[in-house]
Short mmCIF file of C-alpha atoms and ligand atoms in Angstrom, two decimals:
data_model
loop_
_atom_site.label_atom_id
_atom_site.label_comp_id
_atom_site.label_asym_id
_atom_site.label_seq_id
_atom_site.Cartn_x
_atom_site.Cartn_y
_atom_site.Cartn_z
CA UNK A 12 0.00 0.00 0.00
CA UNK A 13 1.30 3.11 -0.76
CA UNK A 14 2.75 4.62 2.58
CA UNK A 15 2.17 7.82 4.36
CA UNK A 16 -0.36 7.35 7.17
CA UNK A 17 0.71 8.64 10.56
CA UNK A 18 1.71 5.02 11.76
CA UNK A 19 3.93 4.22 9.38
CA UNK A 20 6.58 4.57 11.76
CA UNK A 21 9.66 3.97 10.09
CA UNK A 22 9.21 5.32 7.23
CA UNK A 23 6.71 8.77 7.51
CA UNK A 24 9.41 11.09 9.16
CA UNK A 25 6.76 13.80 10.05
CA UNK A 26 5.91 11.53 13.32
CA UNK A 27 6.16 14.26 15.94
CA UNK A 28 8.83 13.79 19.09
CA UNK A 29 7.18 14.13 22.18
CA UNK A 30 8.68 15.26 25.43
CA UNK A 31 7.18 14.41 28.73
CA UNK A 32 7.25 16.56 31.69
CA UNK A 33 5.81 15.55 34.72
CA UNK A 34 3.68 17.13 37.38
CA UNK A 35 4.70 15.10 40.75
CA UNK A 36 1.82 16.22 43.27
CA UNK A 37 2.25 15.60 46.59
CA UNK A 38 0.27 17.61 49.95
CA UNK A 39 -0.79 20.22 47.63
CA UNK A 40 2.71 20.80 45.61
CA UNK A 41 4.54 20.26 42.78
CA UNK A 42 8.28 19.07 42.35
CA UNK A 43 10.06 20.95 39.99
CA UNK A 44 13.73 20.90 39.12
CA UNK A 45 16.48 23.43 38.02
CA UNK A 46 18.28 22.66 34.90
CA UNK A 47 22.35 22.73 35.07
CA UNK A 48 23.06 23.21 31.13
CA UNK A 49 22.81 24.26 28.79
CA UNK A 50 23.87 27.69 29.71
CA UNK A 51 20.95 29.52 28.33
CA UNK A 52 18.83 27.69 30.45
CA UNK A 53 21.05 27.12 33.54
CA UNK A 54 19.26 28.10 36.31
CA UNK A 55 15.88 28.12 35.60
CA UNK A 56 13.26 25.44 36.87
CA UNK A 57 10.88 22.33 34.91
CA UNK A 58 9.48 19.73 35.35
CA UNK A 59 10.96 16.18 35.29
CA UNK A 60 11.13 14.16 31.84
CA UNK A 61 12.39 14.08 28.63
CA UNK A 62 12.10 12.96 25.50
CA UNK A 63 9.89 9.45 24.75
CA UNK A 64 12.21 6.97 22.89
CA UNK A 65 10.76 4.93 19.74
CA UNK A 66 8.36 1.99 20.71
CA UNK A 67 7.82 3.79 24.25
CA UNK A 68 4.78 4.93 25.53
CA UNK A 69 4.48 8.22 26.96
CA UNK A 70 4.25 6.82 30.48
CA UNK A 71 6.96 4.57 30.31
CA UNK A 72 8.42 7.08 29.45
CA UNK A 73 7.42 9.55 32.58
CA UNK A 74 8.47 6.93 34.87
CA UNK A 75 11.66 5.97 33.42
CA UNK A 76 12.77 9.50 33.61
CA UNK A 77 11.83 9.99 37.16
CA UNK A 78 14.00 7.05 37.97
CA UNK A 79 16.88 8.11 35.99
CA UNK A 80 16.56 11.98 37.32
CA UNK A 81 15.37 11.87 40.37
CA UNK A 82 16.20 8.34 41.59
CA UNK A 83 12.14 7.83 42.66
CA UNK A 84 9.54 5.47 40.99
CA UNK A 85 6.36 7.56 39.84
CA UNK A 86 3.08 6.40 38.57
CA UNK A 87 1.71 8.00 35.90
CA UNK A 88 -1.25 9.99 35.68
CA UNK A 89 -3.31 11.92 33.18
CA UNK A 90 -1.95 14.42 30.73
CA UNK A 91 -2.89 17.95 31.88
CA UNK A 92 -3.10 21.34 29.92
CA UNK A 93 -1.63 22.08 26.29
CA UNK A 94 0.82 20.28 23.69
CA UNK A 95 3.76 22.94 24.08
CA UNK A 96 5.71 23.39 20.51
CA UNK A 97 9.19 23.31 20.73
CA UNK A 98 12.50 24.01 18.95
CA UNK A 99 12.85 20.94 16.49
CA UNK A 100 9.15 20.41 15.72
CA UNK A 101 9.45 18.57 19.53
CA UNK A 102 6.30 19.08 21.37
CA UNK A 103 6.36 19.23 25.11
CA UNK A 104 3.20 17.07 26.82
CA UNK A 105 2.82 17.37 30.54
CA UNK A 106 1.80 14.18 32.79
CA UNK A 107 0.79 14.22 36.49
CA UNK A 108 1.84 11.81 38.80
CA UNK A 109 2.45 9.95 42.07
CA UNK A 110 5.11 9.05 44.16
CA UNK A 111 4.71 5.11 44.78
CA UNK A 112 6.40 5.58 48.34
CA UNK A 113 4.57 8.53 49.25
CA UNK A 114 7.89 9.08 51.38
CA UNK A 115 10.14 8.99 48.92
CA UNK A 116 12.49 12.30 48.79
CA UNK A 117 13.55 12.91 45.01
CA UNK A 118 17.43 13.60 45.09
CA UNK A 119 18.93 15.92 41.84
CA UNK A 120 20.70 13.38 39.80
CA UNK A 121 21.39 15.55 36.76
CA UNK A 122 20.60 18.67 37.94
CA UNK A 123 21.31 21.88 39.62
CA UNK A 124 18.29 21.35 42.54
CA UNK A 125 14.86 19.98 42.97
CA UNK A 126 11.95 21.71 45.51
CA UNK A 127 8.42 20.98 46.21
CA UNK A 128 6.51 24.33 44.25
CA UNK A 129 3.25 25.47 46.27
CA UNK A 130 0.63 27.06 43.75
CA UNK A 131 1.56 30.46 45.67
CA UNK A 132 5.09 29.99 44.53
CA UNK A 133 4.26 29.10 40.72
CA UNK A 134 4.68 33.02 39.89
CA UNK A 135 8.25 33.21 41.20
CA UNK A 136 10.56 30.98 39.65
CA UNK A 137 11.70 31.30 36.87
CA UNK A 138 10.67 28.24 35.00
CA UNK A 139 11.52 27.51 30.83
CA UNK A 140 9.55 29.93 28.62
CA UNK A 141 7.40 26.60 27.72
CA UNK A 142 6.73 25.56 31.28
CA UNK A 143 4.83 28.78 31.40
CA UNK A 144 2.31 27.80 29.24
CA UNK A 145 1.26 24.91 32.02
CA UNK A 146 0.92 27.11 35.34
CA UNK A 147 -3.34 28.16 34.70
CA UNK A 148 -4.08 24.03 34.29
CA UNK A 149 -1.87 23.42 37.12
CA UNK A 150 -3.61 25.78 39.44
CA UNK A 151 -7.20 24.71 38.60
CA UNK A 152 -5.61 20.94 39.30
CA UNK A 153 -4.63 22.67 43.13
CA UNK A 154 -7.34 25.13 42.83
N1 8DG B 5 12.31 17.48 30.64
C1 8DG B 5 11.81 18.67 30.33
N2 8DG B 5 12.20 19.28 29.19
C2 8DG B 5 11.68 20.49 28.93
C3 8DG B 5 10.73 21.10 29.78
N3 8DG B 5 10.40 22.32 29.27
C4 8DG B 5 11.11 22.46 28.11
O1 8DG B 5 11.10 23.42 27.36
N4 8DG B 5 11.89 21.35 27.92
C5 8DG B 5 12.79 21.15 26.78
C6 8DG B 5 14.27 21.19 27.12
C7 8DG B 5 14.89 20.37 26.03
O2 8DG B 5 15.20 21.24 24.95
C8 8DG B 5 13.79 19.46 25.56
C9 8DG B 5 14.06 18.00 25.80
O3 8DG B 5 14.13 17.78 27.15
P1 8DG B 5 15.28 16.86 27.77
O4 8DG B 5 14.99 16.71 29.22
O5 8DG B 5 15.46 15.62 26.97
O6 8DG B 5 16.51 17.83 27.59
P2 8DG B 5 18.05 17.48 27.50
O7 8DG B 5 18.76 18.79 27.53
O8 8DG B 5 18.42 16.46 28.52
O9 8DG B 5 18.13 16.82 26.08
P3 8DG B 5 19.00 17.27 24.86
O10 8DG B 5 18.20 18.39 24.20
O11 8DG B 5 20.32 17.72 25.41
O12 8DG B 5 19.07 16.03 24.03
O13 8DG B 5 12.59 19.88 26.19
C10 8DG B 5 10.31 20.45 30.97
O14 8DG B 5 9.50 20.92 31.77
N5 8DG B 5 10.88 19.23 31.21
#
């Protein structure tokens, strides 16, 4: 048949890379994390996640890279607010989710710093431009 549909993965290179972030709720706040590099974006905070690898789903995906960046195992949740374009044609999809040990402290792996975000905090850090985009669903989530 003559190709083109979206799942012909493989050979239709317009299949769109996703990026997960993830929304880890716990007692009313949200983890966030402070990249290290690059140096345009040193400093500033998002959420855990990363890009989804071919044949993954996105929530394999979520909880793989909580494990590799935060050294915690997650359960995934529902997506939550918009598909955020980025550079590359990348789009950035947000997931909430749970801590399986609700005691479990997250630990920075790869980056700079990670802090549990109360909703009266979301307006002062200074997150990635396309984080931004996620803070009115988030608050209606804490609301
Ligand atoms: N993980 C994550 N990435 C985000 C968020 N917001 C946002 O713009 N991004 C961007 C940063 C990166 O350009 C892109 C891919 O994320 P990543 O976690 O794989 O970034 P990375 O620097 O480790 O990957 P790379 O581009 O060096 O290969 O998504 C967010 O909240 N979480």
């Amino acid at each position: 048949m003559a190709g083109g549909r979206a799942g012909d993965v493989g050979q239709d290179l317009s299949v769109t890379q996703i990026v997960v972030a993830t929304a880890i709720m716990r007692n009313g706040q949200v983890l966030a994390q402070q990249r290290a590099y690059p140096s345009a974006d040193a400093g500033r905070w998002e959420f855990p996640g990363g890009r989804v690898e071919p044949g993954e789903s996105e929530e394999a995906a979520v909880v793989r890279e909580c494990r590799e960046e935060l050294g915690v195992e997650v359960e995934a949740g529902p997506s939550v607010g918009p598909d955020v374009p980025l550079r590359n044609g990348m789009v950035l999809r947000l997931y909430t989710a749970t801590l399986v040990d609700d005691n479990a402290e997250p630990v920075a792996v790869e980056h700079s710093a990670v802090r549990w975000v109360g909703i009266e905090e979301f307006d002062d850090l200074p997150w990635l431009e396309a984080d931004l985009a996620f803070l009115p669903d988030l608050r209606k989530l804490f609301g």
